[in-house]
Coordinates of C-alpha atoms in Angstrom, one line a residue:
L1 CA 0.0 0.0 0.0
R2 CA 1.3 3.4 -0.9
M3 CA 0.3 6.2 1.6
Y4 CA -0.4 9.5 0.1
G5 CA -1.2 11.3 3.4
V6 CA -2.4 11.1 7.1
S7 CA -4.5 13.8 8.8
R8 CA -6.3 14.3 12.2
T9 CA -9.9 15.1 11.8
G10 CA -11.5 17.8 13.8
S11 CA -15.1 16.9 13.3
S12 CA -15.0 14.0 15.8
K13 CA -14.8 14.4 19.5
T14 CA -12.7 11.3 19.7
P15 CA -9.2 11.3 18.2
L16 CA -9.4 10.1 14.7
L17 CA -6.7 9.7 12.1
V18 CA -7.6 9.7 8.4
A19 CA -5.2 7.9 6.1
V20 CA -5.3 8.2 2.2
G21 CA -3.5 5.5 0.3
A22 CA -3.7 3.3 -2.8
P23 CA -2.4 -0.1 -3.8
L24 CA 1.3 0.3 -4.9
T25 CA 1.1 -1.9 -7.9
R26 CA -1.7 0.1 -9.5
T27 CA 0.3 3.4 -9.0
I28 CA 3.4 2.0 -10.7
E29 CA 1.3 0.7 -13.6
R30 CA -0.2 4.1 -14.2
I31 CA 3.2 5.8 -13.9
E32 CA 4.6 3.3 -16.5
Q33 CA 1.7 3.9 -18.8
A34 CA 2.1 7.7 -18.6
F35 CA 5.8 7.4 -19.2
V36 CA 5.3 5.1 -22.2
L37 CA 2.6 7.4 -23.6
R38 CA 4.9 10.5 -23.2
V39 CA 7.8 8.6 -24.9
A40 CA 5.6 7.6 -27.7
V41 CA 4.4 11.1 -28.2
L42 CA 7.9 12.4 -28.2
L43 CA 9.0 9.8 -30.7
A44 CA 6.1 10.6 -32.9
L45 CA 6.9 14.3 -32.8
A46 CA 10.6 13.7 -33.5
L47 CA 9.7 11.5 -36.4
L48 CA 7.3 14.0 -37.8
S49 CA 9.9 16.7 -37.3
M50 CA 12.5 14.6 -39.1
L51 CA 10.2 13.9 -42.0
A52 CA 9.2 17.6 -42.3
A53 CA 12.8 18.7 -42.1
R54 CA 13.7 16.1 -44.7
Y55 CA 11.1 17.2 -47.1
W56 CA 11.9 20.9 -46.5
V57 CA 15.6 20.4 -47.1
Y58 CA 14.9 18.1 -50.1
G59 CA 12.7 20.8 -51.6
L60 CA 15.2 23.5 -50.9
V61 CA 18.1 21.5 -52.4
D62 CA 16.0 20.3 -55.3
A63 CA 14.9 23.8 -56.2
W64 CA 18.5 25.1 -55.9
A65 CA 19.8 22.2 -58.0
R66 CA 17.2 23.0 -60.7
R67 CA 18.3 26.7 -60.7
A68 CA 22.0 25.7 -60.8
T69 CA 21.4 23.2 -63.6
Q70 CA 19.5 25.8 -65.7
T71 CA 22.2 28.4 -65.2
L72 CA 25.0 25.9 -66.2
Q73 CA 23.0 24.7 -69.2
A74 CA 22.5 28.4 -70.3
L75 CA 26.3 29.0 -69.9
A76 CA 27.1 25.9 -71.9
G77 CA 24.7 27.1 -74.6
G78 CA 26.6 30.3 -75.0
E79 CA 24.3 32.5 -72.8
L80 CA 27.2 33.9 -70.8
A81 CA 25.0 36.6 -69.3
A82 CA 23.1 33.9 -67.3
R83 CA 23.4 34.2 -63.5
M84 CA 22.0 32.6 -60.3
S85 CA 20.1 35.5 -59.0
A86 CA 18.3 34.3 -55.8
A87 CA 20.8 33.7 -53.0
S88 CA 20.4 30.5 -51.0
P89 CA 20.0 30.8 -47.2
V90 CA 22.4 27.8 -46.9
R91 CA 26.0 29.1 -46.6
E92 CA 27.6 26.3 -48.6
L93 CA 25.0 26.6 -51.4
A94 CA 25.5 30.4 -51.5
M95 CA 29.3 29.8 -51.9
V96 CA 28.6 27.5 -54.9
E97 CA 26.3 30.2 -56.4
E98 CA 29.0 32.8 -56.0
G99 CA 31.5 30.5 -57.7
I100 CA 29.2 29.9 -60.7
N101 CA 28.4 33.6 -61.1
T102 CA 32.2 34.5 -60.9
M103 CA 32.9 31.8 -63.5
A104 CA 30.2 33.2 -65.8
A105 CA 31.5 36.7 -65.4
Q106 CA 35.0 35.6 -66.3
L107 CA 33.8 33.7 -69.4
Q108 CA 31.8 36.7 -70.5
Q109 CA 34.9 38.9 -70.2
R110 CA 37.0 36.5 -72.1
R111 CA 34.4 36.3 -74.9
R112 CA 34.4 40.1 -75.2
E113 CA 38.2 40.0 -75.5
L114 CA 38.1 37.3 -78.1
L115 CA 35.5 39.1 -80.0
R116 CA 37.6 42.3 -80.0
L117 CA 40.6 40.3 -81.1
S118 CA 38.7 38.5 -83.8
S119 CA 37.2 41.7 -85.1
A120 CA 40.7 43.3 -85.2
V121 CA 42.1 40.3 -87.2
Q122 CA 39.1 40.2 -89.5
Q123 CA 39.1 43.9 -90.2
S124 CA 42.9 44.4 -90.3
P125 CA 44.3 45.9 -93.5
V126 CA 47.3 43.6 -93.1
A127 CA 47.1 40.1 -94.3
M128 CA 47.4 37.4 -91.6
L129 CA 47.5 33.6 -91.7
I130 CA 47.8 30.8 -89.1
T131 CA 49.2 27.4 -89.7
D132 CA 49.5 24.3 -87.5
A133 CA 52.9 22.9 -86.4
Q134 CA 53.2 21.1 -89.7
E135 CA 52.8 24.4 -91.5
R136 CA 49.4 23.6 -92.9
I137 CA 47.2 26.7 -93.3
E138 CA 44.3 26.8 -90.8
Y139 CA 43.1 30.4 -91.1
V140 CA 43.5 33.5 -93.3
N141 CA 41.8 36.8 -92.9
P142 CA 40.0 38.8 -95.6
A143 CA 43.1 41.0 -96.2
F144 CA 45.0 37.8 -97.2
E145 CA 42.3 37.0 -99.7
R146 CA 42.5 40.5 -101.2
L147 CA 46.3 40.4 -101.4
T148 CA 46.8 37.0 -102.9
G149 CA 43.6 36.4 -104.7
Y150 CA 43.1 33.0 -103.0
T151 CA 40.0 32.4 -100.9
H152 CA 40.0 30.8 -97.4
A153 CA 38.6 27.5 -98.8
E154 CA 41.3 27.4 -101.5
V155 CA 44.3 27.6 -99.1
L156 CA 42.9 25.7 -96.2
G157 CA 45.2 22.7 -95.4
R158 CA 47.8 23.8 -97.9
H159 CA 51.4 24.9 -97.4
P160 CA 52.2 28.6 -97.6
D161 CA 54.7 27.9 -100.3
L162 CA 51.9 28.0 -102.9
L163 CA 52.7 31.8 -102.9
N164 CA 56.4 31.1 -103.7
A165 CA 57.4 32.8 -106.9
G166 CA 60.8 31.0 -107.0
T167 CA 62.8 34.2 -107.1
T168 CA 63.7 34.5 -103.4
A169 CA 67.2 33.3 -102.5
P170 CA 67.2 29.9 -100.9
E171 CA 69.3 31.3 -98.0
V172 CA 66.3 33.3 -96.9
Y173 CA 64.2 30.1 -96.4
V174 CA 67.1 28.4 -94.6
Q175 CA 67.5 31.2 -92.1
M176 CA 63.7 31.4 -91.6
Q177 CA 63.4 27.7 -90.9
A178 CA 66.4 27.7 -88.5
Q179 CA 65.0 30.5 -86.4
L180 CA 61.5 29.0 -86.3
R181 CA 62.8 25.6 -85.3
N182 CA 64.6 27.4 -82.4
G183 CA 61.3 28.9 -81.3
Q184 CA 62.2 32.4 -82.3
P185 CA 60.2 34.8 -84.5
W186 CA 61.5 35.7 -88.0
S187 CA 61.1 38.7 -90.2
G188 CA 62.1 39.1 -93.8
E189 CA 60.9 39.7 -97.4
F190 CA 59.8 37.4 -100.2
Q191 CA 58.9 37.9 -103.8
S192 CA 55.6 36.1 -104.0
R193 CA 53.1 35.3 -106.8
R194 CA 49.4 36.0 -106.6
K195 CA 46.8 33.6 -107.9
D196 CA 46.6 35.4 -111.2
G197 CA 50.4 35.1 -111.6
Q198 CA 51.3 38.7 -110.7
L199 CA 54.4 39.2 -108.7
Y200 CA 54.6 41.3 -105.6
Q201 CA 57.0 42.0 -102.8
D202 CA 55.8 41.2 -99.3
K203 CA 57.3 41.7 -95.8
V204 CA 56.6 38.8 -93.6
T205 CA 56.8 38.4 -89.8
I206 CA 56.3 34.8 -88.5
A207 CA 56.0 34.0 -84.8
P208 CA 55.6 30.5 -83.1
L209 CA 52.5 30.1 -80.9
R210 CA 53.1 27.9 -77.8
A211 CA 50.6 26.0 -75.7
E212 CA 51.2 24.9 -72.1
G213 CA 54.6 23.4 -71.6
A214 CA 56.2 25.7 -74.2
V215 CA 55.2 23.3 -77.1
V216 CA 54.9 25.1 -80.4
T217 CA 51.4 24.2 -81.8
H218 CA 50.9 26.9 -84.4
Y219 CA 52.6 29.6 -86.4
A220 CA 51.1 33.1 -87.0
A221 CA 52.3 35.2 -89.9
V222 CA 51.7 38.9 -90.7
I223 CA 52.1 39.8 -94.4
E224 CA 52.5 43.3 -95.6
D225 CA 52.5 44.2 -99.3
V226 CA 55.6 46.5 -99.8
T227 CA 55.7 46.4 -103.6
A228 CA 54.8 50.1 -104.0
Q229 CA 57.3 51.0 -101.3
R230 CA 60.1 49.1 -102.8
Q231 CA 59.3 50.5 -106.3
V232 CA 59.5 54.1 -104.8
E233 CA 62.8 53.2 -103.1
A234 CA 64.2 51.8 -106.3
Q235 CA 63.1 54.9 -108.2
I236 CA 64.6 57.2 -105.6
E237 CA 67.9 55.2 -105.7
R238 CA 67.9 55.4 -109.5
L239 CA 67.4 59.1 -109.4
A240 CA 70.1 59.5 -106.8
Y241 CA 72.7 57.2 -108.2
Y242 CA 72.0 56.7 -111.9
D243 CA 72.3 59.0 -114.9
A244 CA 68.9 59.4 -116.6
L245 CA 70.3 59.8 -120.1
T246 CA 72.8 56.9 -120.4
G247 CA 71.6 54.6 -117.6
L248 CA 75.1 54.5 -116.1
H249 CA 75.9 55.3 -112.5
N250 CA 76.4 59.0 -111.7
R251 CA 79.1 60.9 -109.9
A252 CA 77.6 60.4 -106.4
W253 CA 77.5 56.6 -106.9
M254 CA 81.1 56.6 -108.2
H255 CA 82.4 58.6 -105.2
Q256 CA 80.6 56.1 -102.8
R257 CA 82.1 53.1 -104.7
M258 CA 85.6 54.6 -104.4
G259 CA 85.1 55.2 -100.7
Q260 CA 84.2 51.5 -100.3
L261 CA 87.3 50.4 -102.0
L262 CA 89.5 52.6 -99.8
Q263 CA 87.9 51.6 -96.5
P264 CA 90.1 50.3 -94.9
P265 CA 93.0 51.7 -96.9
P266 CA 94.7 48.9 -98.8
A267 CA 98.3 48.1 -98.3
Q268 CA 98.9 48.2 -102.1
C269 CA 96.5 49.9 -104.5
T270 CA 95.6 47.5 -107.4
A271 CA 92.5 49.5 -108.6
A272 CA 92.6 51.9 -111.5
L273 CA 90.3 54.9 -112.2
L274 CA 90.2 56.1 -115.8
L275 CA 88.4 59.4 -116.9
F276 CA 87.3 60.0 -120.5
D277 CA 85.7 63.0 -122.1
V278 CA 84.6 64.0 -125.6
D279 CA 86.6 66.6 -127.4
R280 CA 84.6 69.4 -129.1
F281 CA 81.4 68.0 -127.6
K282 CA 80.0 71.6 -127.5
Q283 CA 80.5 71.9 -131.2
V284 CA 78.4 68.8 -131.7
N285 CA 75.6 70.3 -129.7
D286 CA 75.8 73.6 -131.4
T287 CA 76.0 72.1 -134.9
W288 CA 73.7 69.1 -134.8
G289 CA 71.6 70.0 -131.8
H290 CA 71.3 68.6 -128.3
A291 CA 69.4 65.5 -129.5
A292 CA 72.5 64.5 -131.5
G293 CA 74.7 65.2 -128.5
D294 CA 72.5 63.0 -126.3
A295 CA 72.6 60.2 -128.9
L296 CA 76.4 60.4 -129.0
L297 CA 76.6 60.1 -125.2
R298 CA 74.3 57.1 -125.2
C299 CA 76.4 55.5 -127.9
L300 CA 79.6 56.1 -125.9
A301 CA 78.0 54.6 -122.8
Q302 CA 77.0 51.4 -124.7
R303 CA 80.5 51.0 -126.1
L304 CA 82.1 51.4 -122.6
Q305 CA 79.7 48.9 -121.2
G306 CA 80.6 46.4 -124.0
M307 CA 84.3 46.5 -123.3
A308 CA 84.3 46.8 -119.4
S309 CA 84.9 43.7 -117.3
A310 CA 82.3 42.2 -115.0
Q311 CA 84.0 43.7 -112.0
A312 CA 84.4 47.2 -113.5
S313 CA 82.2 50.1 -112.6
L314 CA 81.1 52.7 -115.1
A315 CA 79.7 56.2 -114.4
R316 CA 78.9 59.4 -116.2
M317 CA 80.7 62.0 -114.1
G318 CA 79.5 65.2 -115.9
S319 CA 78.3 66.6 -119.2
N320 CA 80.6 64.6 -121.5
T321 CA 82.9 62.9 -118.9
F322 CA 82.9 59.2 -118.1
A323 CA 84.7 57.2 -115.4
L324 CA 85.8 53.6 -115.5
L325 CA 86.8 52.0 -112.2
E326 CA 88.6 48.6 -112.3
P327 CA 89.0 47.2 -108.7
Q328 CA 91.5 44.5 -109.6
L329 CA 93.7 45.5 -112.5
G330 CA 97.1 44.4 -111.3
A331 CA 99.1 42.6 -108.6
D332 CA 101.1 45.7 -107.5
P333 CA 101.1 49.4 -108.2
V334 CA 103.6 49.2 -111.1
S335 CA 101.7 46.5 -112.9
T336 CA 98.4 48.2 -112.2
A337 CA 99.7 51.5 -113.7
A338 CA 100.9 49.7 -116.8
A339 CA 97.6 47.8 -117.2
A340 CA 95.7 51.1 -116.8
Q341 CA 97.6 52.7 -119.6
C342 CA 96.9 49.7 -121.9
L343 CA 93.2 49.8 -120.9
A344 CA 93.0 53.5 -121.7
A345 CA 94.5 52.9 -125.1
E346 CA 92.0 50.2 -125.8
V347 CA 89.1 52.5 -124.7
V348 CA 90.3 55.4 -126.9
Q349 CA 90.7 53.0 -129.8
S350 CA 87.2 51.5 -129.4
L351 CA 85.6 55.0 -129.1

């Protein structure tokens, strides 16, 4: 018996004690039942909470995964402006979102740079081409097509030597290949041939392109048409160093040539310089006119060219004065002087 309380009653004149109790077994059973009920309720609440949390987290992650997938698919499809806009309340997911948005921004910036570079190459007035490591053409810009007459489809996969006119010295190609094999850029000039057969002079700069590990994967060439420039330079040189009437070198060129022979001063002079003029040339001009005088000078120039050696230099020094420079006429000064006198006699005799 389990006693719950004992009390003295005041309603009775005789002393009376009132005791309240219950069987002990029944009390324990009720306590056990209440405990089990409470535990069951707690377990049910915990299970419901777990299920609710699971479905909430699953929904949150599933929605986030769908947004992330859509953003990544848009980026893969070329929509580099796509971003994950709604920030996740989960710190780890928010960090992943930030990484995806940063990657997208970097890809967008690189696309802008590539577009600018592509536009610059496409719209460049200078011809450009790119080959692979085996020197097969992979790309040419529109300026190349205008310069050579070949279209992109016609040169794709071919070697750049299709432009070779066969007039450039072989040493130029040997030097070019040697520098490119060493991974160094090369610059030089070629005489090339267009598709229609027309020759032109081009200045070419070739640079190797390297991938990771410094391995050369491609070559890029910039080609500039310098035909007009070289023609102007040749014309200027001809005006500066050639006589317009006879086609011979002039006084300025002869002075330059003599300076080259004397620098450095030789131990023994074996060169000879002979000067010739036409007696009474003024009378020819006055009697027959300047046209006859010009014809006479051209005839004299042709005769001098016919008798001069391959090493000799001829020049018209003045109105009716010519110079003949022989760089190797004798073995010593004495023999050179004797040979010069014989040569002068031969020239006078031929004229």
